[in-house]
């Protein structure tokens, strides 16, 4: 078992923290800073990882993932829809 499957809440929180840290770093940079592109790439990669690779341990976490996806100014990726559906199915099975 890996950290994601053995401790889903901790894995989600760690990935969410990595996302919020990357976002804060990007936002703190002055416009035109040489580090801006790399910081943007790090922020987007952290968001994609959280949405696509880290299962939501509960409905609250799933809502966070959907809200983050909605902040992107792009159509919803197929991978994101699949991740949301997998989260919802997993939660439904836990509720039975």
Coordinates of N, CA and C in Angstrom, one line a residue:
X1 N 0.8 -1.2 0.0 CA 0.0 0.0 0.0 C 0.9 1.2 0.0
X2 N 0.4 2.2 -0.7 CA 1.2 3.5 -0.7 C 0.4 4.5 0.2
X3 N 1.0 5.7 0.3 CA 0.4 6.7 1.2 C -1.0 7.1 0.8
X4 N -1.3 7.1 -0.5 CA -2.6 7.5 -1.0 C -3.6 6.5 -0.6
X5 N -3.3 5.2 -0.7 CA -4.3 4.2 -0.3 C -4.4 3.9 1.2
X6 N -3.3 4.0 1.9 CA -3.3 3.7 3.3 C -3.8 4.8 4.2
X7 N -3.6 6.1 3.8 CA -4.0 7.2 4.5 C -4.6 8.3 3.6
X8 N -5.8 8.0 3.0 CA -6.3 8.9 2.0 C -6.5 10.4 2.5
X9 N -7.0 10.6 3.7 CA -7.1 12.0 4.2 C -5.8 12.7 4.2
X10 N -4.8 12.0 4.8 CA -3.4 12.7 4.9 C -2.9 12.9 3.5
X11 N -3.1 12.0 2.5 CA -2.6 12.2 1.2 C -3.2 13.3 0.5
X12 N -4.6 13.5 0.7 CA -5.3 14.6 0.1 C -4.8 15.9 0.7
X13 N -4.7 15.9 2.0 CA -4.2 17.2 2.7 C -2.8 17.6 2.2
X14 N -1.9 16.6 2.1 CA -0.6 16.9 1.6 C -0.6 17.5 0.2
X15 N -1.4 16.8 -0.7 CA -1.5 17.3 -2.1 C -2.1 18.7 -2.1
X16 N -3.1 18.9 -1.3 CA -3.8 20.2 -1.3 C -2.8 21.3 -0.8
X17 N -2.0 21.0 0.2 CA -1.1 21.9 0.8 C 0.0 22.2 -0.3
X18 N 0.4 21.2 -1.0 CA 1.4 21.5 -2.1 C 0.8 22.4 -3.2
X19 N -0.5 22.2 -3.5 CA -1.2 23.1 -4.4 C -1.2 24.5 -3.9
X20 N -1.7 24.7 -2.6 CA -1.9 26.0 -2.1 C -0.5 26.7 -1.9
X21 N 0.5 26.0 -1.5 CA 1.9 26.6 -1.4 C 2.4 27.0 -2.8
X22 N 2.1 26.2 -3.8 CA 2.6 26.6 -5.2 C 1.8 27.8 -5.7
X23 N 0.5 27.9 -5.4 CA -0.3 29.0 -5.8 C 0.2 30.3 -5.0
X24 N 0.5 30.2 -3.7 CA 0.9 31.3 -2.9 C 2.3 31.8 -3.4
X25 N 3.1 30.9 -3.8 CA 4.5 31.3 -4.3 C 4.3 32.1 -5.6
X26 N 3.5 31.5 -6.5 CA 3.3 32.2 -7.8 C 2.7 33.6 -7.6
X27 N 1.7 33.7 -6.8 CA 1.0 35.0 -6.5 C 1.9 36.0 -5.9
X28 N 2.9 35.5 -5.1 CA 3.8 36.5 -4.4 C 4.9 37.0 -5.3
X29 N 5.1 36.4 -6.5 CA 6.1 36.9 -7.4 C 5.7 38.2 -8.1
X30 N 6.6 39.1 -8.3 CA 6.2 40.3 -9.0 C 6.0 40.0 -10.5
X31 N 5.1 40.7 -11.1 CA 4.8 40.4 -12.6 C 6.1 40.7 -13.3
X32 N 6.4 39.7 -14.2 CA 7.6 39.8 -15.0 C 8.9 39.2 -14.4
X33 N 8.7 38.6 -13.2 CA 9.8 38.0 -12.5 C 10.3 36.8 -13.4
X34 N 11.6 36.6 -13.4 CA 12.2 35.5 -14.2 C 11.6 34.1 -13.7
X35 N 11.2 34.0 -12.5 CA 10.7 32.7 -11.9 C 9.2 32.5 -12.2
X36 N 8.6 33.4 -12.8 CA 7.1 33.4 -13.0 C 6.7 32.2 -13.8
X37 N 7.3 31.9 -14.9 CA 6.8 30.7 -15.7 C 7.0 29.4 -15.0
X38 N 8.2 29.2 -14.3 CA 8.4 28.0 -13.6 C 7.4 27.9 -12.4
X39 N 7.1 29.0 -11.8 CA 6.2 28.9 -10.7 C 4.8 28.6 -11.2
X40 N 4.4 29.1 -12.3 CA 3.1 28.8 -12.9 C 3.0 27.3 -13.3
X41 N 4.1 26.8 -13.9 CA 4.1 25.4 -14.2 C 4.0 24.5 -12.9
X42 N 4.6 24.9 -11.9 CA 4.6 24.2 -10.6 C 3.2 24.2 -10.0
X43 N 2.5 25.4 -10.1 CA 1.2 25.5 -9.5 C 0.2 24.7 -10.3
X44 N 0.3 24.7 -11.7 CA -0.6 24.0 -12.5 C -0.4 22.5 -12.3
X45 N 0.9 22.0 -12.2 CA 1.2 20.6 -12.0 C 0.6 20.1 -10.7
X46 N 0.7 21.0 -9.7 CA 0.2 20.6 -8.3 C -1.3 20.5 -8.4
X47 N -2.0 21.4 -9.1 CA -3.5 21.3 -9.3 C -3.8 20.0 -10.0
X48 N -3.2 19.8 -11.1 CA -3.5 18.6 -11.9 C -3.3 17.3 -11.1
X49 N -2.2 17.2 -10.4 CA -1.9 16.1 -9.5 C -3.0 15.9 -8.5
X50 N -3.4 16.9 -7.8 CA -4.4 16.8 -6.8 C -5.7 16.3 -7.4
X51 N -6.1 16.9 -8.6 CA -7.4 16.5 -9.2 C -7.3 15.1 -9.8
X52 N -6.3 14.8 -10.5 CA -6.2 13.5 -11.3 C -5.7 12.3 -10.5
X53 N -4.8 12.5 -9.6 CA -4.1 11.4 -9.0 C -4.4 11.1 -7.5
X54 N -5.0 12.1 -6.8 CA -5.2 11.9 -5.4 C -6.7 11.7 -5.2
X55 N -7.1 10.5 -4.8 CA -8.5 10.3 -4.5 C -9.1 11.1 -3.4
X56 N -10.3 11.6 -3.6 CA -11.0 12.4 -2.6 C -11.4 11.4 -1.5
X57 N -11.0 11.7 -0.2 CA -11.4 10.8 0.8 C -12.9 10.9 1.3
X58 N -13.5 12.1 0.9 CA -14.9 12.3 1.3 C -15.5 13.4 0.4
X59 N -16.8 13.6 0.7 CA -17.5 14.6 -0.2 C -16.9 16.0 -0.1
X60 N -16.4 16.4 1.0 CA -15.8 17.7 1.1 C -14.6 17.9 0.2
X61 N -13.8 16.8 0.2 CA -12.6 16.9 -0.6 C -12.9 16.8 -2.1
X62 N -14.0 16.1 -2.4 CA -14.4 16.0 -3.8 C -14.9 17.4 -4.2
X63 N -15.6 18.1 -3.4 CA -16.1 19.5 -3.7 C -14.9 20.4 -3.9
X64 N -13.8 20.2 -3.1 CA -12.6 21.1 -3.3 C -12.0 20.8 -4.7
X65 N -11.9 19.5 -5.1 CA -11.4 19.2 -6.4 C -12.2 19.8 -7.5
X66 N -13.5 19.7 -7.4 CA -14.4 20.3 -8.4 C -14.3 21.8 -8.5
X67 N -14.2 22.4 -7.3 CA -14.1 23.9 -7.3 C -12.8 24.3 -7.9
X68 N -11.7 23.6 -7.6 CA -10.4 24.0 -8.2 C -10.5 23.8 -9.7
X69 N -11.1 22.8 -10.2 CA -11.2 22.5 -11.6 C -12.0 23.7 -12.3
X70 N -13.0 24.2 -11.6 CA -13.8 25.2 -12.1 C -13.1 26.6 -12.2
X71 N -12.0 26.7 -11.5 CA -11.2 28.0 -11.5 C -10.4 28.1 -12.8
X72 N -10.1 26.9 -13.4 CA -9.3 27.0 -14.6 C -10.1 27.5 -15.8
X73 N -9.6 28.3 -16.6 CA -10.3 29.0 -17.7 C -10.2 28.1 -18.9
X74 N -10.5 26.8 -18.8 CA -10.5 25.9 -19.9 C -11.7 24.9 -19.7
X75 N -12.0 24.2 -20.8 CA -13.0 23.2 -20.6 C -12.5 22.1 -19.7
X76 N -13.4 21.3 -19.1 CA -13.1 20.3 -18.2 C -12.4 19.1 -18.9
X77 N -11.2 18.7 -18.4 CA -10.4 17.6 -19.0 C -11.2 16.3 -18.8
X78 N -11.1 15.4 -19.8 CA -11.7 14.1 -19.6 C -11.1 13.4 -18.4
X79 N -9.8 13.6 -18.1 CA -9.2 12.9 -17.0 C -9.8 13.4 -15.7
X80 N -10.2 14.7 -15.6 CA -10.8 15.2 -14.4 C -12.1 14.7 -14.2
X81 N -12.9 14.6 -15.3 CA -14.3 14.0 -15.2 C -14.2 12.6 -14.7
X82 N -13.2 11.8 -15.2 CA -13.1 10.4 -14.8 C -12.6 10.4 -13.3
X83 N -11.8 11.3 -12.9 CA -11.3 11.3 -11.5 C -12.5 11.6 -10.6
X84 N -13.3 12.6 -10.9 CA -14.5 12.9 -10.1 C -15.5 11.8 -10.0
X85 N -15.7 11.1 -11.2 CA -16.6 10.0 -11.2 C -16.1 8.9 -10.3
X86 N -14.8 8.6 -10.4 CA -14.2 7.5 -9.6 C -14.3 7.8 -8.1
X87 N -14.1 9.1 -7.7 CA -14.3 9.5 -6.4 C -15.7 9.3 -5.9
X88 N -16.6 9.7 -6.7 CA -18.1 9.6 -6.3 C -18.5 8.1 -6.2
X89 N -18.0 7.3 -7.1 CA -18.3 5.9 -7.1 C -17.7 5.2 -5.8
X90 N -16.5 5.6 -5.5 CA -15.8 5.0 -4.3 C -16.6 5.4 -3.1
X91 N -17.0 6.7 -3.0 CA -17.7 7.2 -1.8 C -19.1 6.5 -1.7
X92 N -19.7 6.2 -2.8 CA -21.0 5.5 -2.8 C -20.9 4.1 -2.3
X93 N -19.8 3.5 -2.7 CA -19.5 2.1 -2.2 C -19.3 2.1 -0.7
X94 N -18.6 3.1 -0.2 CA -18.3 3.2 1.2 C -19.5 3.4 2.0
X95 N -20.5 4.0 1.4 CA -21.8 4.4 2.1 C -22.7 3.2 2.2
X96 N -22.4 2.1 1.5 CA -23.4 1.0 1.5 C -23.1 0.1 2.7

